[in-house]
Coordinates of C-alpha atoms and ligand atoms in Angstrom, one line a residue:
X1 CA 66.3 26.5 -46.8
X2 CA 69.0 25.0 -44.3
X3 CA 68.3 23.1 -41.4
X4 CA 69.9 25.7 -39.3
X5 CA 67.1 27.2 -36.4
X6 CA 65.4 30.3 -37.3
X7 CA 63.3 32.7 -35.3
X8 CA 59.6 31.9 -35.6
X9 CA 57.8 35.0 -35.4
X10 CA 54.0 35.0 -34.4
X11 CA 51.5 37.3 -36.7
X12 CA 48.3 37.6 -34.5
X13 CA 45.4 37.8 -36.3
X14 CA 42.1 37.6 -34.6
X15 CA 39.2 37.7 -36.7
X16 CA 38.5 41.5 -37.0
X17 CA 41.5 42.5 -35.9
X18 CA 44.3 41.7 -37.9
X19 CA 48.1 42.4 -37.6
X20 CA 48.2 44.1 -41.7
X21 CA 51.8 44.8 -41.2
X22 CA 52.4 41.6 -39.8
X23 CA 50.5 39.7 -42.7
X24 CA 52.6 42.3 -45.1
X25 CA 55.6 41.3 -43.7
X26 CA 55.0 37.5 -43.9
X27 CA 53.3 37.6 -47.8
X28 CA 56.5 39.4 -48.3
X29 CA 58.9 36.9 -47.1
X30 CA 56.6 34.6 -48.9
X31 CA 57.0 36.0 -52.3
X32 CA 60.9 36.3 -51.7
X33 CA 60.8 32.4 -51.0
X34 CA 60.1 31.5 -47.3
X35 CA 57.7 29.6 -46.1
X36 CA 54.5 31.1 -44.1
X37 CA 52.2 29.1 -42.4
X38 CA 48.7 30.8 -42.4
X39 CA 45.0 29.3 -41.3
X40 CA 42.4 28.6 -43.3
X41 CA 39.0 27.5 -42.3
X42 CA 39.9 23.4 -42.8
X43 CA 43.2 23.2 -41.0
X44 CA 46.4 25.6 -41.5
X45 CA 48.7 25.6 -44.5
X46 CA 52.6 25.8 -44.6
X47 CA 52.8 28.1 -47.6
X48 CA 55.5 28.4 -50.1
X49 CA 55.5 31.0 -53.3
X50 CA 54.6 28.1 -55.9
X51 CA 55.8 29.8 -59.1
X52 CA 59.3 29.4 -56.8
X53 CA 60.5 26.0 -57.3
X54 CA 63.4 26.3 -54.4
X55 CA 60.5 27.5 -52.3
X56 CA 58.1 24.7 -52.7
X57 CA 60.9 22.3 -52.3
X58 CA 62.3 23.2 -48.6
X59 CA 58.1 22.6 -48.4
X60 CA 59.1 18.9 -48.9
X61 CA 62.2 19.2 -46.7
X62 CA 61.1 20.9 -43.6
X63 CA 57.7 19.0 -43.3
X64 CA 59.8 15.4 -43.8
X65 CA 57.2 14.5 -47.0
X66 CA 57.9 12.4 -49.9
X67 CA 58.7 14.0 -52.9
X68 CA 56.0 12.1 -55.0
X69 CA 53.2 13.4 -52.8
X70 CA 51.8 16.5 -54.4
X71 CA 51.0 19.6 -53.2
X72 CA 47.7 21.9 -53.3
X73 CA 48.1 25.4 -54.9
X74 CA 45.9 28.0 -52.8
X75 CA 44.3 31.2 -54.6
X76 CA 43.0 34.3 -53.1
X77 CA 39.7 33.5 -55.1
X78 CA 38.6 32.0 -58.0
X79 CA 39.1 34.6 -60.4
X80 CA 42.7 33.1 -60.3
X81 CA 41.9 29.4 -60.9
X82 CA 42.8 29.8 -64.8
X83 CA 46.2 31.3 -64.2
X84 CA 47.1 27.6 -62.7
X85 CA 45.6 25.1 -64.8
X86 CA 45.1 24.1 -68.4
X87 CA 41.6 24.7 -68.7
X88 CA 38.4 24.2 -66.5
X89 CA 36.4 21.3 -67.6
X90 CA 32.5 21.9 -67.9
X91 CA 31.9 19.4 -64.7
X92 CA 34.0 21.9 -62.7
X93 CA 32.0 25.2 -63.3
X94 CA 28.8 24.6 -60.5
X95 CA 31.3 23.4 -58.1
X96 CA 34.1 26.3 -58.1
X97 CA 30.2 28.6 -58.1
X98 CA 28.5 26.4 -55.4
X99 CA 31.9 25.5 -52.8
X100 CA 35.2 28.5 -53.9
X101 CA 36.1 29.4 -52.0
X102 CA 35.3 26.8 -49.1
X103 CA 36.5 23.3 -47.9
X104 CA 36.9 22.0 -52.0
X105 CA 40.0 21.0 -53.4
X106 CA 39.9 20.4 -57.7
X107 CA 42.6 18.5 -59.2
X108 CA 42.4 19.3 -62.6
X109 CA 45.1 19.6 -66.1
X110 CA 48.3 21.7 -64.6
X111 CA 49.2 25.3 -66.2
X112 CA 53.3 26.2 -67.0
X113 CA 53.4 28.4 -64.2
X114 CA 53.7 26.4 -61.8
X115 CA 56.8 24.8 -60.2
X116 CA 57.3 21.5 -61.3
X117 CA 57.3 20.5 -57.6
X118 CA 54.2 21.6 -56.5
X119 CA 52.8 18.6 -58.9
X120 CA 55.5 16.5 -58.0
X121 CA 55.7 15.0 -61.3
X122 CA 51.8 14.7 -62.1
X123 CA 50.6 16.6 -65.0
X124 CA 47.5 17.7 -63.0
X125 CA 47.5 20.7 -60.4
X126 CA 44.9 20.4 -57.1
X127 CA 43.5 23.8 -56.7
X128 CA 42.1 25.5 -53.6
X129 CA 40.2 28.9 -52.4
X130 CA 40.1 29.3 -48.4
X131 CA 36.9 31.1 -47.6
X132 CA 38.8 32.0 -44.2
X133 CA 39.3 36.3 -43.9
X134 CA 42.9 35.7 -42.4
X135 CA 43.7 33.5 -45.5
X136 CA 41.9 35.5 -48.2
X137 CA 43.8 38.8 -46.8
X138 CA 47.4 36.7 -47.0
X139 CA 46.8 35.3 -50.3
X140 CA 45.7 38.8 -51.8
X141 CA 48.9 40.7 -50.4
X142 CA 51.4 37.7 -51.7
X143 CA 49.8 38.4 -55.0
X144 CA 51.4 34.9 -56.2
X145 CA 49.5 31.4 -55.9
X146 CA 50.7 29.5 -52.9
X147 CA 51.6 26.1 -52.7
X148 CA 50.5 24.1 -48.9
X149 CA 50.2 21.1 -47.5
X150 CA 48.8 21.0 -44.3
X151 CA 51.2 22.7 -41.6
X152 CA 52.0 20.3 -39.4
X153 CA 55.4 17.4 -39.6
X154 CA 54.6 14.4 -42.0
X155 CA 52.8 11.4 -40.1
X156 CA 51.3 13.7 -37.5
X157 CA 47.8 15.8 -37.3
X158 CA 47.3 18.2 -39.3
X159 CA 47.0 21.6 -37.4
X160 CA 43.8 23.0 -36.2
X161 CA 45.4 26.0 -33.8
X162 CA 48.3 27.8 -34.1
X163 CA 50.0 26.2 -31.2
X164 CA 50.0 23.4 -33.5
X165 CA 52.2 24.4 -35.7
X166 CA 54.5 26.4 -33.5
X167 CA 55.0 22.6 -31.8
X168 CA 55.7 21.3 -35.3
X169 CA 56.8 24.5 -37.1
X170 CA 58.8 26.6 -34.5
X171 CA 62.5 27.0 -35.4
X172 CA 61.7 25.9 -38.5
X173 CA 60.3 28.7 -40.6
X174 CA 60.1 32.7 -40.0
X175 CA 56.4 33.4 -40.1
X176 CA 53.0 31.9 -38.0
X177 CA 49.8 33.5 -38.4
X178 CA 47.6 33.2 -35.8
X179 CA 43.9 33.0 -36.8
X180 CA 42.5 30.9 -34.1
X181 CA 41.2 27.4 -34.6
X182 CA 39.9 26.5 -37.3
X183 CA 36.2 25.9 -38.0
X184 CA 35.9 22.8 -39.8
X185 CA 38.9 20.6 -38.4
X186 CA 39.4 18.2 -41.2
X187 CA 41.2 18.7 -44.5
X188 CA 39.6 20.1 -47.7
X189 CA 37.5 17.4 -49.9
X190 CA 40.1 16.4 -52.5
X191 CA 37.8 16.0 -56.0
X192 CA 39.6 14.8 -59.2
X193 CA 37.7 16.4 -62.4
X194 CA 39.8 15.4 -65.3
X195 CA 38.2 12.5 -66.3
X196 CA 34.5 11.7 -67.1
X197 CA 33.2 10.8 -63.5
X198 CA 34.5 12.8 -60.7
X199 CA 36.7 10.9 -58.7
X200 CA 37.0 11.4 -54.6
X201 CA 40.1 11.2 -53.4
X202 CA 39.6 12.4 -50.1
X203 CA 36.2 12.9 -48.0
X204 CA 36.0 16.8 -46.3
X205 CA 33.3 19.1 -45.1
X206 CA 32.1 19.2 -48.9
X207 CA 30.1 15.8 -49.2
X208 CA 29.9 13.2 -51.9
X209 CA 25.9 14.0 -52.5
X210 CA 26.6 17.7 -52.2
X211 CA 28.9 17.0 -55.5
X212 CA 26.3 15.1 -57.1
X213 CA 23.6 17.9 -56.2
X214 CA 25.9 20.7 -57.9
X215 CA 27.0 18.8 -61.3
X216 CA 24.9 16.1 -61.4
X217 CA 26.7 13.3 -61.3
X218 CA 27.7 11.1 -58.7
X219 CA 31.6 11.0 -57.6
X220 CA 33.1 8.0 -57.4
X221 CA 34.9 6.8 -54.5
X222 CA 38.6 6.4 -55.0
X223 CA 39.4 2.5 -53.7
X224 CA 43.6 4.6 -53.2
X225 CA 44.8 0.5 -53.7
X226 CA 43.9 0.3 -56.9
X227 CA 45.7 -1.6 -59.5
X228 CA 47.7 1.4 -62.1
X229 CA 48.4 5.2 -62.1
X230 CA 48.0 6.5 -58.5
X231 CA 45.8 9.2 -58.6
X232 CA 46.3 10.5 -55.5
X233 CA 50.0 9.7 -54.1
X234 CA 48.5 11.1 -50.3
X235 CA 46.3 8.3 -50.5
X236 CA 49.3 6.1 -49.7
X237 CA 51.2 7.1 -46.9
X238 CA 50.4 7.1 -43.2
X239 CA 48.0 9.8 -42.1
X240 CA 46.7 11.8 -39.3
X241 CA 48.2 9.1 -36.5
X242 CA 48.7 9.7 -32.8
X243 CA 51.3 8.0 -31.4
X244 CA 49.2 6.3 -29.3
X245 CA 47.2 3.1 -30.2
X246 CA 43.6 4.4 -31.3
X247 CA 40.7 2.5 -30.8
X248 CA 37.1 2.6 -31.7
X249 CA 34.2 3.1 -30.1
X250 CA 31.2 1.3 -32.7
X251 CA 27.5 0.0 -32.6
X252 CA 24.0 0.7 -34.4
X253 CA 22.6 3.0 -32.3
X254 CA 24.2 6.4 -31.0
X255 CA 23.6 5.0 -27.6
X256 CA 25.8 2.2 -28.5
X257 CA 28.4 3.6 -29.4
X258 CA 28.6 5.6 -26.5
X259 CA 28.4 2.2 -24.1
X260 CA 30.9 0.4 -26.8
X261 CA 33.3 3.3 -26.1
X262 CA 33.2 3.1 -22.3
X263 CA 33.6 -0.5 -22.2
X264 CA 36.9 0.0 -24.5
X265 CA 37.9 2.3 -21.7
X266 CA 37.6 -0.3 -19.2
X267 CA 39.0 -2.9 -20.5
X268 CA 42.0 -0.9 -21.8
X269 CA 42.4 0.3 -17.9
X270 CA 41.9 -2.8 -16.7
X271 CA 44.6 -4.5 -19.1
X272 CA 47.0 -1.4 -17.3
X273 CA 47.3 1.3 -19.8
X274 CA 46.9 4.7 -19.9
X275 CA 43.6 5.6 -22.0
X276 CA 42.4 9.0 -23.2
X277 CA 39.2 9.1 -24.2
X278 CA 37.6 11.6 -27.2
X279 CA 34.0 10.7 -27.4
X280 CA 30.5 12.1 -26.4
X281 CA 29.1 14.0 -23.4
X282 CA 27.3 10.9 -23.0
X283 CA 30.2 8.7 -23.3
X284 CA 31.6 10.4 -20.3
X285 CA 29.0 9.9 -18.1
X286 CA 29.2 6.5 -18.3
X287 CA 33.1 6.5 -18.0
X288 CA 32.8 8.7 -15.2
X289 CA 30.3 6.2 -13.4
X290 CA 32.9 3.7 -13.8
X291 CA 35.5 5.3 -12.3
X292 CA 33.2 5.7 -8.9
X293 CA 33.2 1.8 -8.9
X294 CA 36.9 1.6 -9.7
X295 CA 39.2 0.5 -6.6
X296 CA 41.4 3.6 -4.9
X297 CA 44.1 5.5 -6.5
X298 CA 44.9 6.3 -9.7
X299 CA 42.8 6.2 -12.7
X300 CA 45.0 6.7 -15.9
X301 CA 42.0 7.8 -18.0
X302 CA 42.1 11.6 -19.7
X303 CA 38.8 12.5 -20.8
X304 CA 37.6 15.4 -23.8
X305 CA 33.9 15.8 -25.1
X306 CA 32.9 16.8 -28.2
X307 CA 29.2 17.3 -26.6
X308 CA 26.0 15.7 -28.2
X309 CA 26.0 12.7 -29.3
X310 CA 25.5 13.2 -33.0
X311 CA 27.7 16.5 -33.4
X312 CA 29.8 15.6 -36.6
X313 CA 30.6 19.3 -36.4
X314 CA 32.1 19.8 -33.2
X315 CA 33.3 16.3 -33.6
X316 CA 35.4 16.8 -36.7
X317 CA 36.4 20.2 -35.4
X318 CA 38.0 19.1 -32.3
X319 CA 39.1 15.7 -33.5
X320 CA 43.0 16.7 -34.4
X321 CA 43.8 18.6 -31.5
X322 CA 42.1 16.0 -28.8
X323 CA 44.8 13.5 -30.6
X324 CA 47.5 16.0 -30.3
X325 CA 46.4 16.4 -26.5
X326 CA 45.9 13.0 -25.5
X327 CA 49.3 11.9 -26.9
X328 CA 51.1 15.1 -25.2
X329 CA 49.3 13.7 -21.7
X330 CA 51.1 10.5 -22.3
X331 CA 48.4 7.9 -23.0
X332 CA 49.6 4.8 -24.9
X333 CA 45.6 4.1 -25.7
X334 CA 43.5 7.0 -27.4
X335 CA 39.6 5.2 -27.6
X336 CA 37.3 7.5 -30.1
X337 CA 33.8 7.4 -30.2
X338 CA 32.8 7.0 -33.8
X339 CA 30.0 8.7 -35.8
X340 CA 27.5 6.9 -38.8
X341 CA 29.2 7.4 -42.2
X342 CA 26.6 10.0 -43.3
X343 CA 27.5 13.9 -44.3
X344 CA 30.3 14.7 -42.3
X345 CA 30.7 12.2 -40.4
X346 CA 32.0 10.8 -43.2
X347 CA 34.9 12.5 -43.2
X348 CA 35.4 12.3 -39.3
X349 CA 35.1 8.7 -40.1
X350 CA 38.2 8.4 -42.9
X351 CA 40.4 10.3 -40.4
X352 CA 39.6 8.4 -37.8
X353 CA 40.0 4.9 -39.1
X354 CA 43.7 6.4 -40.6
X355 CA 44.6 6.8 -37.1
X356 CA 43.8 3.5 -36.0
X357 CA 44.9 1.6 -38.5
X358 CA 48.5 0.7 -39.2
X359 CA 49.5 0.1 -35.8
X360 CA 50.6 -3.2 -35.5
X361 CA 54.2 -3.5 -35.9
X362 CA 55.0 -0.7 -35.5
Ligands
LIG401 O1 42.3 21.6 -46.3 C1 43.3 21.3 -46.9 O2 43.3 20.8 -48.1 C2 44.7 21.8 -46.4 C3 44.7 23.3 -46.3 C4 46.0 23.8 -45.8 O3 44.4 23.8 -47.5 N1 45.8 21.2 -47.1 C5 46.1 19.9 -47.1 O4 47.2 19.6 -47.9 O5 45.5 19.1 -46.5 P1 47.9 18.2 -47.8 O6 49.2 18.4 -48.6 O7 48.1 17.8 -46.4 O8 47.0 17.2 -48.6 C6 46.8 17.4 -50.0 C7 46.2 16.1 -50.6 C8 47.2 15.0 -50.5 O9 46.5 13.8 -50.3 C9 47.7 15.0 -52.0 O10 48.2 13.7 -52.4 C10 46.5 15.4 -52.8 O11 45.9 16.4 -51.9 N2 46.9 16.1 -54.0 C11 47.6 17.2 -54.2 N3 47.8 17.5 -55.5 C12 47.3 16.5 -56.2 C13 47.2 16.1 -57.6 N4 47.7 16.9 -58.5 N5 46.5 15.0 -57.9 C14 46.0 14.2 -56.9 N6 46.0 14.4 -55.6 C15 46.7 15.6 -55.2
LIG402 MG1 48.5 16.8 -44.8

């Protein structure tokens, strides 16, 4: 792939109602070594033919990743999985039956097939089946696995509409599919299984007790600064940042949160910045009540719910597209109500504190 523009054409594909010569157009390109981004029920993909090395490599180029950061191979369903890896270790069986397809990634021993670049030198392979129609219908018609990160430019959100990636994406690469936002918001849970003890490297919609209901043990928690062997080369690079300075809304209570998070606001305004706010209906109120007692004129505050106060779900769904929407409104402060660290919210959390940190400095 050159860096010269190309035309990015937009496959509609409403739930229901999809474009099938549209998606046959686009799996075909794919095969023949474009890249394709498609959604999938975590965030969308920018897929590559991964038995094509040249393929997966303008992967690396027109995202702007590092070339030691791996990517994860996608499969129309599981049937597939041992056409791409090694073998399946025991541990790994309940979990491809209980999650695959869904929001579970398995890094486990790679297969030959595979382009060497897809592993990016690791001799393990992370494996993935989208439980998303749009997905499942591309995958099938490309026929080959397909190798995708996360469509959107390296160091920004990952994509959770297609707008998304046609801000990141457009000019860049022939195909789009549009499937509409996606449902969970968050990426994939990334689960190592080649060892002994499963290993997290990365918190999604599929939760650590959930793992430890469906094999029986307990994953361990990847510390990603560990001493040795990286495990998980993502682990180590700048993730899911705004460009503006994220803060965070904290406390005990739910309640507290909320009042934390409106006090962050006022300060922020009153120190003269520009503050969007992504945080509870709640939250808002209290913003909002602010803003009655604030002197005339402007108030440089951009508000978005994610309703109740406890909704993880619409919380994590939402998440990367409020931070793509705050920063296009031109906010230097972003101020994020946070969630407890249970379930999901979990999750939410890790992407959340990624944004924040790392700022100073900078
Ligand atoms: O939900 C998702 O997982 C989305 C959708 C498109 O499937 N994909 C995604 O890909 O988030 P990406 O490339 O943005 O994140 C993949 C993560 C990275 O942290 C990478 O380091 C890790 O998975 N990974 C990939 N292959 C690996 C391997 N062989 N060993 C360890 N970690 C691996
Ligand atoms: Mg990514």
């Amino acid at each position: 792939m050159t860096g010269e523009p190309v035309e990015t054409r937009l496959i509609r594909a409403p739930r229901g109602a999809m474009d099938l010569a549209g998606l046959r157009l686009a799996a075909d390109a794919l095969v023949a070594g474009k890249l394709v981004a498609f959604p999938t029920e975590t965030v969308y993909g920018l897929g590559a033919n991964a038995l094509d090395e040249e393929a997966v490599l303008s992967i690396y180029k027109v995202k702007g990743r590092p070339g030691d950061n791996p990517l994860i191979v996608h499969l129309a369903h599981t049937g597939l999985i041992p056409t791409v890896v090694a073998d399946i270790p025991p541990m790994a069986v309940p979990l491809i039956e209980r999650f695959m397809p869904g929001p579970l990634t398995l890094v486990m021993r790679r297969g030959p097939s595979i382009a060497s670049a897809v592993s990016a030198g690791l001799d393990t392979v992370a494996v993935r089946c989208p439980s998303h129609p749009v997905a499942q219908a591309f995958l099938s018609m490309a026929g080959v696995p397909v190798a995708a990160p996360s469509a959107n430019l390296s160091g920004r959100p990952s994509p959770t509409h297609a707008r998304h990636v046609m801000e990141d994406m457009g000019g860049k690469i022939p195909f789009v599919i549009d499937g509409g936002a996606c449902e969970v918001g968050l990426e994939s849970t990334v689960l190592d299984v080649t060892g002994d003890v499963p290993v997290l490297l990365r918190p999604g919609a599929v939760t650590a007790d959930q793992i430890r209901e469906a094999c029986g043990v307990t994953p361990r928690r990847s510390s990603g600064t560990a001493q040795g062997p990286v495990r998980s080369p993502g682990m180590k690079y700048r993730h899911y940042a705004p460009r503006a300075t994220v803060l965070v809304g904290v406390g005990r209570s739910l309640a507290a949160r909320a009042r934390h998070t409106a006090e962050l606001v006022q300060e922020e305004v009153a120190a003269g910045h520009r503050v969007g706010v992504f945080a509870s209906a709640r939250a808002i109120l209290l913003i909002r009540e602010m803003q009655k007692t604030a002197p005339e004129g402007e108030w440089p505050v951009r508000l978005i719910s994610y309703g109740e106060l406890d909704d993880s779900v619409q919380a994590s769904a939402r998440l990367f597209d409020a931070f793509r929407t705050l920063d296009a409104s031109g906010v230097d402060r972003i101020v994020v109500q946070s969630l407890p660290e249970k379930g999901l919210g979990v999750a939410y959390m890790n992407r959340v504190h990624k944004a924040s940190a790392h700022k100073t400095g900078e």
